[in-house]
Structure formats: C-alpha cells, structure tokens
C-alpha cells in the first residue's frame, strides 16, 4: 500500500486482524524485530515480555503468527529472546499506523522501493541491480572489526556545492500547516505527508548564503513553530532534481549522541 508518500504493509494475523505497518528505514526495531504499538499486541494474539539484553531491558512481543500467504517475511537468524517485535514507545510518533518495519527488520532482506509504481518489492537473495541504473551508495556504521554497528542507512546529497549526509528515512513524516501545504503542494492523508529534514544550523547557513531561497514560517505542525526552506536543486549520484523542501529540526536530534552516532 502506498499513501501520501509512505509505504505500508498489511499482513493478516491468525486472529483475523490486519495491522497497518509503515515501512520506515529510519524506524525502530533491532535484531530482526519489527515494532508494534502496545495497544495492538492483543489483537494479533501476541504477548508482551521483558527481555534482558547485556546493557538494557526491553519490552518485546512474542507469539504472533500470520495466515498462510498473508504474513511478513521471516527473519531466519536468531532474534532477541526469540521474539517477533519490540514495543513502540507511546511518543514514537506513529499516528497513522499500528507499528513499523524499521531498520532492524528491513536490513535482513533486499528491498526495492519503486516510488513511480508506488510498490515495494521483496527481492531474492541473489538479486542484482540493473547495471545501467544510477548507483547511489548507502553507508552504515561499522565497528573496529568491520562488523556493522547499526542498520540505519546514510545517503549523501550534494547541495549548494557541498556534501550533505542524511539519514535515508522512508518514514519521515510531515504535518503541514495551511501555509506549508500551500507552498509545497504535497499529498496528505488525514493531514499527514512526507518530508525531508535538515538540522537548524544547516538551515541557517543555507538561508545566510541564499536569502532568495523561500522560507515558510510555521510550515509544519509535527513540531510547533517549524520552518520550511525550499532548495532549488539537489544532486543525488548523477541525478539533479528539485526543488526540494526541507523541514527544520533541532541540531540535537541528529547530533553525535543521537542519530549521527548510528549513521555511516
């Protein structure tokens, strides 16, 4: 399912309930686990337990099974405490879904996000990209032994002649205000759409260098008082596209002790 720029999957549990799960490369989950809201667990026939990990305890969900031919791809590697999913915090920002397939689950498979066709495809393990396609690498954090330390993908754009590393985030969410919607013309469902984020310090630098780039005050309501900035052109690999609207985010959200710690 494709809706207002987001992909959703809708498996059917043996209980008959069909959850709506957003496909979010920047989303929650780890060790092959997807993520669920607590209030959805019983509808899926699952149970919540506390799982002890070396450095923390976490609420996990087990006992979920799906109808034949209507389930999720199975992670074959061992999962924390043999669970199926992790419990989402109440403030995780999932408003239009029952949960998510986040980075820790998606990384166990090969996916094609076909935005023109509005389809997401699970590819076989021997899949190879079209040799004539434009190649844009994703990078991941690795430890000193060369082992991947995080499943959050980073992609680098060129903007205004400089590389700008960003989280590749298929779940980035917007709640545009009337002013933001008028400027951007993005599709929304129940007020929700998609967005690209940029930290405030970069936002301010762009504005200082290019006062002609359009800014919308109070353009998004997900965080009150959020500004938008219109970048005329970005370069992704060899492709130039634009204009692209970015939504301001506090520097601390992507600082060295937050998301940047987990990105390549």
PDB file of N, CA and C in Angstrom, residues 13 15 17 40-46 64-65:
ATOM      1  N   UNK A  13      -3.052 -11.420  10.679  1.00  0.00           N
ATOM      2  CA  UNK A  13      -2.751 -12.372  11.748  1.00  0.00           C
ATOM      3  C   UNK A  13      -3.792 -13.489  11.759  1.00  0.00           C
ATOM      4  N   UNK A  15      -5.549 -14.244  14.111  1.00  0.00           N
ATOM      5  CA  UNK A  15      -6.732 -13.738  14.813  1.00  0.00           C
ATOM      6  C   UNK A  15      -7.714 -13.059  13.863  1.00  0.00           C
ATOM      7  N   UNK A  17      -6.996 -10.052  12.527  1.00  0.00           N
ATOM      8  CA  UNK A  17      -6.685  -8.621  12.498  1.00  0.00           C
ATOM      9  C   UNK A  17      -5.590  -8.343  11.472  1.00  0.00           C
ATOM     10  N   UNK A  40      -1.928  -2.724  20.220  1.00  0.00           N
ATOM     11  CA  UNK A  40      -2.237  -3.584  19.074  1.00  0.00           C
ATOM     12  C   UNK A  40      -1.911  -5.048  19.368  1.00  0.00           C
ATOM     13  N   UNK A  41      -1.052  -5.299  20.341  1.00  0.00           N
ATOM     14  CA  UNK A  41      -0.500  -6.638  20.563  1.00  0.00           C
ATOM     15  C   UNK A  41      -1.587  -7.689  20.757  1.00  0.00           C
ATOM     16  N   UNK A  42      -2.561  -7.411  21.601  1.00  0.00           N
ATOM     17  CA  UNK A  42      -3.593  -8.414  21.890  1.00  0.00           C
ATOM     18  C   UNK A  42      -4.434  -8.731  20.659  1.00  0.00           C
ATOM     19  N   UNK A  43      -4.618  -7.779  19.775  1.00  0.00           N
ATOM     20  CA  UNK A  43      -5.396  -8.014  18.558  1.00  0.00           C
ATOM     21  C   UNK A  43      -4.692  -9.004  17.626  1.00  0.00           C
ATOM     22  N   UNK A  44      -3.376  -9.096  17.782  1.00  0.00           N
ATOM     23  CA  UNK A  44      -2.586 -10.008  16.955  1.00  0.00           C
ATOM     24  C   UNK A  44      -2.340 -11.345  17.643  1.00  0.00           C
ATOM     25  N   UNK A  45      -2.871 -11.502  18.852  1.00  0.00           N
ATOM     26  CA  UNK A  45      -2.663 -12.740  19.591  1.00  0.00           C
ATOM     27  C   UNK A  45      -1.298 -12.848  20.231  1.00  0.00           C
ATOM     28  N   UNK A  46      -0.614 -11.716  20.391  1.00  0.00           N
ATOM     29  CA  UNK A  46       0.727 -11.723  20.964  1.00  0.00           C
ATOM     30  C   UNK A  46       0.725 -11.480  22.459  1.00  0.00           C
ATOM     31  N   UNK A  64       3.159 -14.142  17.909  1.00  0.00           N
ATOM     32  CA  UNK A  64       2.358 -13.673  16.778  1.00  0.00           C
ATOM     33  C   UNK A  64       2.542 -14.614  15.593  1.00  0.00           C
ATOM     34  N   UNK A  65       1.460 -15.007  14.983  1.00  0.00           N
ATOM     35  CA  UNK A  65       1.532 -15.801  13.756  1.00  0.00           C
ATOM     36  C   UNK A  65       0.537 -15.243  12.755  1.00  0.00           C
TER      37      UNK A  65
END
